[in-house]
Amino acid sequence: MTTGSTPQVAPSHASVVVIGGGIMGAATAHYLAEAGVEDVVLVERDELGSGSTSKAAGGLRSQFSDEVNIALGARSLETFRRFTTDFDHDIDLVTSGYLFLLDNDEDAAAFERNVALQQSLGQASRMVSVAEAAALSPIISTTGLVAGAFNPEDAHCTPEAAVAGFARAARRRGVTVCKHTEVTDIVVEDGAVTGVETSRGPIATDTVVCAAGVWSQALGAMAGVELPVTPLRRQIMVTEPVDFDARSLPFTIDFSTSFYFHSEGDGLLMGAPEVADVREFDMHRDPEWAEHLSGLISRRAPALEDVCVRSGWAGLYECTPDHNALIGSAEEVSGFLYACGFSGHGFLQGPAVGEVMRDLYLGRQPFVDVSPMGVGRFSTDELRVELNIV
């Protein structure tokens, strides 16, 4: 068997088994191997990045209301900016900023507080006037707007390319990648992980990292760990090329409706929630959503009403009750680590979380204290509600 290839039979043992081949799992596997951890195995039931990562809009930002999220977003942005140099892999990074459009005084006041927090942590966020917002994103209608929030250092990129870059680096450092390999059980004996059962055979290990996105709840249950992660369907469409420089536009978000758009090649990528949430493992596209999106476009970006649609897809957010991630080590099962439930901002935080998972495994202090993100907060009602959810 060639190191890093997809084996016909799973390795008999591993120091760490990382479950989930999206951005979170690929980054975790890479950083573990980079730190000298041997016999790391990355298990993915399909192709790498084929889950929620490949369905993501690709936005990268540090504009959050929670201090931990700001830190994770900012750290990941540093990695994405260096990605081509550090990983010799192009991710089509576009640094045109993130612009939130605000249409009521309550949201504007909340964003003023959030921007002040972001600035205190070294971020370039700032509040902008309606006129400034229109200058930044000229295709918008300013009707009803009262303010905006903007960070010129925020960006977007191609999610699948980032996963491929991390996975290639991980393989080069000796990580074994098992694609098309389903985890069927996590073996726990006397309160500790002892192995993972897969469709390609058993792997003896004392550490599992659950980075399986929206499917993490089922994996946690295998080990007796409750991970309150549920699916939420979201849809995206991509337009044909437009007759202006799309890449000059910031990632623009109408905050009250969560309608957003950013450049995608010579066209635009657009998204918005559905009228009624679909909280099931359902990735079918709903024609009624397209009509709903058309109404949002007419209201906030009427210049785009006649743009033709080229493609589209549906994907799943991995949601928690407070729209914040689950990051930590299970108290009830030794050797079970988790990084899931990012509620729509997992891709942009993936590189930083990979570093955090490495440090939790090695017993190091991560660059940011993630203890408040532990699953135990739900049993003590110490929720951390994130406002800046799209």
GROMACS .gro file of C-alpha atoms in nm:
model
  390
    1MET     CA    1   0.000   0.000   0.000
    2THR     CA    2   0.134   0.342  -0.094
    3THR     CA    3   0.133   0.595   0.189
    4GLY     CA    4  -0.143   0.848   0.138
    5SER     CA    5  -0.334   0.642  -0.120
    6THR     CA    6  -0.684   0.502  -0.075
    7PRO     CA    7  -0.629   0.151   0.066
    8GLN     CA    8  -0.848  -0.146  -0.022
    9VAL     CA    9  -0.833  -0.243   0.345
   10ALA     CA   10  -0.819   0.012   0.626
   11PRO     CA   11  -0.492   0.034   0.822
   12SER     CA   12  -0.499  -0.199   1.123
   13HIS     CA   13  -0.409   0.078   1.364
   14ALA     CA   14  -0.373   0.457   1.388
   15SER     CA   15  -0.261   0.709   1.643
   16VAL     CA   16  -0.557   0.929   1.543
   17VAL     CA   17  -0.855   0.860   1.319
   18VAL     CA   18  -1.005   1.181   1.179
   19ILE     CA   19  -1.361   1.123   1.058
   20GLY     CA   20  -1.479   1.358   0.784
   21GLY     CA   21  -1.291   1.467   0.472
   22GLY     CA   22  -1.411   1.826   0.449
   23ILE     CA   23  -1.210   2.135   0.536
   24MET     CA   24  -1.218   2.057   0.909
   25GLY     CA   25  -1.096   1.702   0.879
   26ALA     CA   26  -0.837   1.772   0.609
   27ALA     CA   27  -0.690   2.066   0.802
   28THR     CA   28  -0.683   1.865   1.127
   29ALA     CA   29  -0.507   1.571   0.962
   30HIS     CA   30  -0.252   1.803   0.803
   31TYR     CA   31  -0.167   1.991   1.122
   32LEU     CA   32  -0.140   1.670   1.324
   33ALA     CA   33   0.105   1.524   1.073
   34GLU     CA   34   0.295   1.850   1.045
   35ALA     CA   35   0.343   1.841   1.423
   36GLY     CA   36   0.503   1.497   1.395
   37VAL     CA   37   0.207   1.276   1.482
   38GLU     CA   38   0.253   0.949   1.298
   39ASP     CA   39  -0.009   0.706   1.166
   40VAL     CA   40  -0.285   0.961   1.119
   41VAL     CA   41  -0.579   0.821   0.920
   42LEU     CA   42  -0.840   1.043   0.754
   43VAL     CA   43  -1.166   0.861   0.682
   44GLU     CA   44  -1.426   0.994   0.436
   45ARG     CA   45  -1.730   0.801   0.321
   46ASP     CA   46  -1.737   0.975  -0.019
   47GLU     CA   47  -1.490   1.202  -0.200
   48LEU     CA   48  -1.292   1.461  -0.005
   49GLY     CA   49  -1.487   1.783   0.035
   50SER     CA   50  -1.804   1.627  -0.103
   51GLY     CA   51  -2.020   1.714   0.198
   52SER     CA   52  -2.108   2.060   0.321
   53THR     CA   53  -1.766   2.201   0.227
   54SER     CA   54  -1.829   2.163  -0.147
   55LYS     CA   55  -2.171   2.325  -0.108
   56ALA     CA   56  -2.039   2.628   0.082
   57ALA     CA   57  -2.039   2.982  -0.056
   58GLY     CA   58  -1.667   3.011   0.022
   59GLY     CA   59  -1.682   3.329   0.229
   60LEU     CA   60  -1.393   3.416   0.463
   61ARG     CA   61  -1.451   3.672   0.738
   62SER     CA   62  -1.370   3.782   1.090
   63GLN     CA   63  -1.692   3.982   1.129
   64PHE     CA   64  -1.864   3.798   1.413
   65SER     CA   65  -2.026   3.888   1.743
   66ASP     CA   66  -1.847   3.619   1.945
   67GLU     CA   67  -1.483   3.672   2.043
   68VAL     CA   68  -1.388   3.310   1.976
   69ASN     CA   69  -1.541   3.323   1.629
   70ILE     CA   70  -1.358   3.646   1.550
   71ALA     CA   71  -1.029   3.484   1.650
   72LEU     CA   72  -1.096   3.166   1.451
   73GLY     CA   73  -1.202   3.363   1.143
   74ALA     CA   74  -0.903   3.597   1.160
   75ARG     CA   75  -0.655   3.312   1.208
   76SER     CA   76  -0.802   3.119   0.916
   77LEU     CA   77  -0.788   3.426   0.696
   78GLU     CA   78  -0.414   3.445   0.761
   79THR     CA   79  -0.379   3.087   0.639
   80PHE     CA   80  -0.595   3.143   0.332
   81ARG     CA   81  -0.394   3.451   0.237
   82ARG     CA   82  -0.071   3.246   0.246
   83PHE     CA   83  -0.226   2.936   0.093
   84THR     CA   84  -0.074   2.957  -0.253
   85THR     CA   85   0.273   3.009  -0.105
   86ASP     CA   86   0.249   2.763   0.185
   87PHE     CA   87   0.063   2.484   0.005
   88ASP     CA   88   0.159   2.551  -0.358
   89HIS     CA   89  -0.209   2.536  -0.443
   90ASP     CA   90  -0.433   2.807  -0.592
   91ILE     CA   91  -0.766   2.862  -0.414
   92ASP     CA   92  -0.882   3.159  -0.628
   93LEU     CA   93  -0.874   3.397  -0.333
   94VAL     CA   94  -1.063   3.724  -0.390
   95THR     CA   95  -0.999   3.985  -0.120
   96SER     CA   96  -1.280   4.231  -0.184
   97GLY     CA   97  -1.416   4.249   0.168
   98TYR     CA   98  -1.746   4.169   0.335
   99LEU     CA   99  -2.028   4.423   0.346
  100PHE     CA  100  -2.329   4.381   0.574
  101LEU     CA  101  -2.631   4.596   0.482
  102LEU     CA  102  -2.846   4.700   0.779
  103ASP     CA  103  -3.205   4.819   0.751
  104ASN     CA  104  -3.302   4.894   1.110
  105ASP     CA  105  -3.158   5.080   1.406
  106GLU     CA  106  -3.153   4.776   1.634
  107ASP     CA  107  -2.929   4.577   1.401
  108ALA     CA  108  -2.713   4.884   1.340
  109ALA     CA  109  -2.658   4.928   1.714
  110ALA     CA  110  -2.569   4.560   1.753
  111PHE     CA  111  -2.321   4.580   1.466
  112GLU     CA  112  -2.164   4.891   1.616
  113ARG     CA  113  -2.093   4.688   1.930
  114ASN     CA  114  -1.964   4.396   1.725
  115VAL     CA  115  -1.739   4.619   1.515
  116ALA     CA  116  -1.595   4.773   1.831
  117LEU     CA  117  -1.516   4.422   1.958
  118GLN     CA  118  -1.360   4.324   1.626
  119GLN     CA  119  -1.148   4.638   1.623
  120SER     CA  120  -1.030   4.569   1.979
  121LEU     CA  121  -0.904   4.235   1.849
  122GLY     CA  122  -0.706   4.396   1.569
  123GLN     CA  123  -0.955   4.364   1.284
  124ALA     CA  124  -1.012   4.627   1.014
  125SER     CA  125  -1.391   4.627   1.045
  126ARG     CA  126  -1.574   4.957   1.042
  127MET     CA  127  -1.925   5.095   1.022
  128VAL     CA  128  -2.011   5.269   0.695
  129SER     CA  129  -2.283   5.508   0.588
  130VAL     CA  130  -2.551   5.415   0.337
  131ALA     CA  131  -2.371   5.624   0.075
  132GLU     CA  132  -2.044   5.442   0.144
  133ALA     CA  133  -2.220   5.107   0.119
  134ALA     CA  134  -2.360   5.203  -0.220
  135ALA     CA  135  -2.014   5.309  -0.337
  136LEU     CA  136  -1.868   4.975  -0.227
  137SER     CA  137  -2.146   4.768  -0.387
  138PRO     CA  138  -2.294   4.987  -0.664
  139ILE     CA  139  -2.555   4.736  -0.780
  140ILE     CA  140  -2.756   4.751  -0.457
  141SER     CA  141  -3.071   4.947  -0.386
  142THR     CA  142  -3.030   5.154  -0.071
  143THR     CA  143  -3.404   5.176  -0.002
  144GLY     CA  144  -3.466   5.128   0.369
  145LEU     CA  145  -3.100   5.099   0.466
  146VAL     CA  146  -2.971   5.283   0.773
  147ALA     CA  147  -2.604   5.173   0.782
  148GLY     CA  148  -2.354   4.908   0.688
  149ALA     CA  149  -2.055   4.722   0.830
  150PHE     CA  150  -1.746   4.650   0.621
  151ASN     CA  151  -1.411   4.479   0.653
  152PRO     CA  152  -1.187   4.520   0.346
  153GLU     CA  153  -0.966   4.228   0.452
  154ASP     CA  154  -1.245   3.969   0.438
  155ALA     CA  155  -1.251   3.753   0.126
  156HIS     CA  156  -1.386   3.445  -0.049
  157CYS     CA  157  -1.231   3.149  -0.230
  158THR     CA  158  -1.306   2.806  -0.376
  159PRO     CA  159  -1.377   2.555  -0.095
  160GLU     CA  160  -1.289   2.239  -0.290
  161ALA     CA  161  -0.948   2.383  -0.378
  162ALA     CA  162  -0.869   2.449  -0.013
  163VAL     CA  163  -0.960   2.093   0.083
  164ALA     CA  164  -0.746   1.956  -0.199
  165GLY     CA  165  -0.451   2.167  -0.084
  166PHE     CA  166  -0.475   2.050   0.275
  167ALA     CA  167  -0.526   1.687   0.172
  168ARG     CA  168  -0.225   1.688  -0.060
  169ALA     CA  169  -0.007   1.837   0.215
  170ALA     CA  170  -0.139   1.580   0.462
  171ARG     CA  171  -0.061   1.291   0.227
  172ARG     CA  172   0.291   1.421   0.173
  173ARG     CA  173   0.342   1.408   0.549
  174GLY     CA  174   0.229   1.045   0.567
  175VAL     CA  175  -0.144   1.071   0.640
  176THR     CA  176  -0.340   0.775   0.505
  177VAL     CA  177  -0.659   0.893   0.335
  178CYS     CA  178  -0.941   0.639   0.320
  179LYS     CA  179  -1.201   0.767   0.076
  180HIS     CA  180  -1.529   0.584   0.013
  181THR     CA  181  -1.493   0.438   0.359
  182GLU     CA  182  -1.789   0.450   0.595
  183VAL     CA  183  -1.752   0.448   0.973
  184THR     CA  184  -1.996   0.189   1.108
  185ASP     CA  185  -1.906   0.205   1.476
  186ILE     CA  186  -1.677   0.371   1.728
  187VAL     CA  187  -1.561   0.120   1.985
  188VAL     CA  188  -1.552   0.239   2.346
  189GLU     CA  189  -1.431   0.023   2.633
  190ASP     CA  190  -1.424   0.132   2.998
  191GLY     CA  191  -1.499   0.490   2.898
  192ALA     CA  192  -1.221   0.520   2.639
  193VAL     CA  193  -1.201   0.494   2.260
  194THR     CA  194  -1.028   0.175   2.150
  195GLY     CA  195  -1.110   0.156   1.782
  196VAL     CA  196  -1.316   0.243   1.479
  197GLU     CA  197  -1.512  -0.004   1.269
  198THR     CA  198  -1.526   0.086   0.899
  199SER     CA  199  -1.658  -0.061   0.575
  200ARG     CA  200  -1.294  -0.144   0.491
  201GLY     CA  201  -1.221  -0.312   0.822
  202PRO     CA  202  -1.139  -0.219   1.184
  203ILE     CA  203  -0.881   0.038   1.292
  204ALA     CA  204  -0.738   0.014   1.642
  205THR     CA  205  -0.691   0.362   1.789
  206ASP     CA  206  -0.722   0.550   2.115
  207THR     CA  207  -0.824   0.882   1.957
  208VAL     CA  208  -1.102   0.986   1.723
  209VAL     CA  209  -1.162   1.336   1.590
  210CYS     CA  210  -1.522   1.378   1.480
  211ALA     CA  211  -1.521   1.636   1.200
  212ALA     CA  212  -1.818   1.497   1.010
  213GLY     CA  213  -2.025   1.812   0.985
  214VAL     CA  214  -2.398   1.761   0.982
  215TRP     CA  215  -2.353   1.386   1.024
  216SER     CA  216  -2.166   1.426   1.354
  217GLN     CA  217  -2.464   1.359   1.577
  218ALA     CA  218  -2.488   1.000   1.452
  219LEU     CA  219  -2.114   0.947   1.494
  220GLY     CA  220  -2.121   1.087   1.845
  221ALA     CA  221  -2.404   0.850   1.932
  222MET     CA  222  -2.183   0.556   1.830
  223ALA     CA  223  -1.943   0.656   2.107
  224GLY     CA  224  -2.210   0.757   2.356
  225VAL     CA  225  -2.142   1.129   2.311
  226GLU     CA  226  -2.436   1.362   2.253
  227LEU     CA  227  -2.362   1.620   1.983
  228PRO     CA  228  -2.671   1.839   1.920
  229VAL     CA  229  -2.610   1.895   1.549
  230THR     CA  230  -2.903   1.905   1.306
  231PRO     CA  231  -2.933   1.976   0.932
  232LEU     CA  232  -3.069   2.291   0.770
  233ARG     CA  233  -3.101   2.303   0.391
  234ARG     CA  234  -2.964   2.607   0.210
  235GLN     CA  235  -2.963   2.675  -0.164
  236ILE     CA  236  -2.725   2.864  -0.392
  237MET     CA  237  -2.734   2.972  -0.755
  238VAL     CA  238  -2.458   3.090  -0.990
  239THR     CA  239  -2.523   3.331  -1.275
  240GLU     CA  240  -2.388   3.361  -1.626
  241PRO     CA  241  -2.112   3.623  -1.674
  242VAL     CA  242  -2.221   3.979  -1.595
  243ASP     CA  243  -2.133   4.299  -1.779
  244PHE     CA  244  -1.935   4.455  -1.494
  245ASP     CA  245  -1.633   4.359  -1.285
  246ALA     CA  246  -1.793   4.118  -1.038
  247ARG     CA  247  -1.464   4.059  -0.856
  248SER     CA  248  -1.454   4.420  -0.746
  249LEU     CA  249  -1.771   4.375  -0.542
  250PRO     CA  250  -1.750   4.283  -0.175
  251PHE     CA  251  -1.929   3.977  -0.045
  252THR     CA  252  -2.255   4.168   0.010
  253ILE     CA  253  -2.516   4.054   0.264
  254ASP     CA  254  -2.860   4.201   0.324
  255PHE     CA  255  -2.855   4.114   0.692
  256SER     CA  256  -3.226   4.115   0.773
  257THR     CA  257  -3.307   3.871   0.491
  258SER     CA  258  -2.966   3.695   0.465
  259PHE     CA  259  -2.973   3.743   0.086
  260TYR     CA  260  -2.612   3.759  -0.032
  261PHE     CA  261  -2.397   3.764  -0.343
  262HIS     CA  262  -2.031   3.764  -0.440
  263SER     CA  263  -1.828   3.707  -0.754
  264GLU     CA  264  -1.796   3.359  -0.898
  265GLY     CA  265  -1.562   3.374  -1.194
  266ASP     CA  266  -1.712   3.634  -1.429
  267GLY     CA  267  -2.056   3.589  -1.277
  268LEU     CA  268  -2.212   3.597  -0.934
  269LEU     CA  269  -2.293   3.344  -0.666
  270MET     CA  270  -2.615   3.416  -0.474
  271GLY     CA  271  -2.790   3.264  -0.178
  272ALA     CA  272  -3.060   3.314   0.082
  273PRO     CA  273  -3.259   3.111   0.335
  274GLU     CA  274  -3.576   2.938   0.228
  275VAL     CA  275  -3.917   3.080   0.323
  276ALA     CA  276  -3.973   2.783   0.555
  277ASP     CA  277  -3.673   2.604   0.704
  278VAL     CA  278  -3.619   2.245   0.590
  279ARG     CA  279  -3.442   2.075   0.879
  280GLU     CA  280  -3.391   1.738   0.718
  281PHE     CA  281  -3.120   1.554   0.527
  282ASP     CA  282  -3.272   1.681   0.204
  283MET     CA  283  -3.055   1.834  -0.068
  284HIS     CA  284  -3.315   1.861  -0.340
  285ARG     CA  285  -3.351   2.202  -0.503
  286ASP     CA  286  -3.689   2.367  -0.451
  287PRO     CA  287  -3.825   2.574  -0.745
  288GLU     CA  288  -4.020   2.790  -0.500
  289TRP     CA  289  -3.689   2.905  -0.351
  290ALA     CA  290  -3.587   3.051  -0.687
  291GLU     CA  291  -3.903   3.262  -0.687
  292HIS     CA  292  -3.831   3.373  -0.332
  293LEU     CA  293  -3.474   3.464  -0.429
  294SER     CA  294  -3.604   3.665  -0.725
  295GLY     CA  295  -3.811   3.875  -0.486
  296LEU     CA  296  -3.506   3.943  -0.268
  297ILE     CA  297  -3.303   4.041  -0.573
  298SER     CA  298  -3.575   4.280  -0.688
  299ARG     CA  299  -3.578   4.445  -0.347
  300ARG     CA  300  -3.206   4.477  -0.277
  301ALA     CA  301  -3.020   4.433  -0.609
  302PRO     CA  302  -3.266   4.515  -0.889
  303ALA     CA  303  -2.978   4.559  -1.135
  304LEU     CA  304  -2.945   4.180  -1.128
  305GLU     CA  305  -3.306   4.095  -1.211
  306ASP     CA  306  -3.231   4.004  -1.573
  307VAL     CA  307  -2.911   3.808  -1.511
  308CYS     CA  308  -2.936   3.450  -1.639
  309VAL     CA  309  -2.883   3.151  -1.409
  310ARG     CA  310  -2.608   2.908  -1.504
  311SER     CA  311  -2.621   2.651  -1.223
  312GLY     CA  312  -2.719   2.593  -0.863
  313TRP     CA  313  -2.722   2.346  -0.579
  314ALA     CA  314  -2.849   2.274  -0.230
  315GLY     CA  315  -2.641   2.185   0.074
  316LEU     CA  316  -2.674   2.144   0.448
  317TYR     CA  317  -2.578   2.372   0.734
  318GLU     CA  318  -2.473   2.184   1.050
  319CYS     CA  319  -2.669   2.372   1.314
  320THR     CA  320  -2.657   2.381   1.694
  321PRO     CA  321  -2.919   2.537   1.924
  322ASP     CA  322  -2.715   2.859   1.970
  323HIS     CA  323  -2.566   2.873   1.616
  324ASN     CA  324  -2.217   2.824   1.754
  325ALA     CA  325  -1.969   2.544   1.700
  326LEU     CA  326  -1.893   2.242   1.913
  327ILE     CA  327  -1.519   2.220   1.971
  328GLY     CA  328  -1.353   2.014   2.242
  329SER     CA  329  -1.292   1.676   2.401
  330ALA     CA  330  -1.573   1.461   2.536
  331GLU     CA  331  -1.576   1.447   2.915
  332GLU     CA  332  -1.753   1.111   2.927
  333VAL     CA  333  -1.539   0.930   2.668
  334SER     CA  334  -1.161   0.959   2.673
  335GLY     CA  335  -1.008   0.998   2.328
  336PHE     CA  336  -1.317   1.142   2.156
  337LEU     CA  337  -1.255   1.492   2.017
  338TYR     CA  338  -1.508   1.687   1.814
  339ALA     CA  339  -1.522   1.985   1.579
  340CYS     CA  340  -1.866   2.027   1.427
  341GLY     CA  341  -2.189   2.227   1.437
  342PHE     CA  342  -2.049   2.545   1.280
  343SER     CA  343  -2.391   2.665   1.162
  344GLY     CA  344  -2.276   2.800   0.828
  345HIS     CA  345  -1.928   2.930   0.910
  346GLY     CA  346  -1.731   2.605   0.924
  347PHE     CA  347  -1.543   2.645   0.599
  348LEU     CA  348  -1.406   2.986   0.688
  349GLN     CA  349  -1.291   2.864   1.031
  350GLY     CA  350  -1.153   2.529   0.913
  351PRO     CA  351  -0.780   2.603   0.909
  352ALA     CA  352  -0.781   2.759   1.256
  353VAL     CA  353  -0.992   2.477   1.400
  354GLY     CA  354  -0.748   2.227   1.251
  355GLU     CA  355  -0.473   2.393   1.454
  356VAL     CA  356  -0.692   2.385   1.765
  357MET     CA  357  -0.766   2.014   1.727
  358ARG     CA  358  -0.394   1.943   1.688
  359ASP     CA  359  -0.324   2.128   2.011
  360LEU     CA  360  -0.606   1.958   2.202
  361TYR     CA  361  -0.465   1.621   2.099
  362LEU     CA  362  -0.109   1.717   2.194
  363GLY     CA  363  -0.215   1.872   2.524
  364ARG     CA  364  -0.107   2.219   2.418
  365GLN     CA  365  -0.285   2.546   2.487
  366PRO     CA  366  -0.453   2.655   2.159
  367PHE     CA  367  -0.407   3.010   2.034
  368VAL     CA  368  -0.763   3.082   2.149
  369ASP     CA  369  -0.953   2.942   2.447
  370VAL     CA  370  -1.221   2.718   2.295
  371SER     CA  371  -1.345   2.576   2.625
  372PRO     CA  372  -1.668   2.783   2.601
  373MET     CA  373  -1.742   2.595   2.277
  374GLY     CA  374  -1.761   2.260   2.455
  375VAL     CA  375  -2.082   2.059   2.427
  376GLY     CA  376  -2.122   2.081   2.804
  377ARG     CA  377  -2.260   2.435   2.769
  378PHE     CA  378  -2.597   2.293   2.670
  379SER     CA  379  -2.636   2.107   2.998
  380THR     CA  380  -2.562   2.422   3.198
  381ASP     CA  381  -2.755   2.666   2.974
  382GLU     CA  382  -2.435   2.864   2.913
  383LEU     CA  383  -2.523   2.930   2.551
  384ARG     CA  384  -2.308   3.149   2.324
  385VAL     CA  385  -2.543   3.292   2.067
  386GLU     CA  386  -2.375   3.414   1.749
  387LEU     CA  387  -2.551   3.711   1.586
  388ASN     CA  388  -2.367   3.730   1.256
  389ILE     CA  389  -2.518   3.420   1.097
  390VAL     CA  390  -2.593   3.419   0.725
   0.00000   0.00000   0.00000
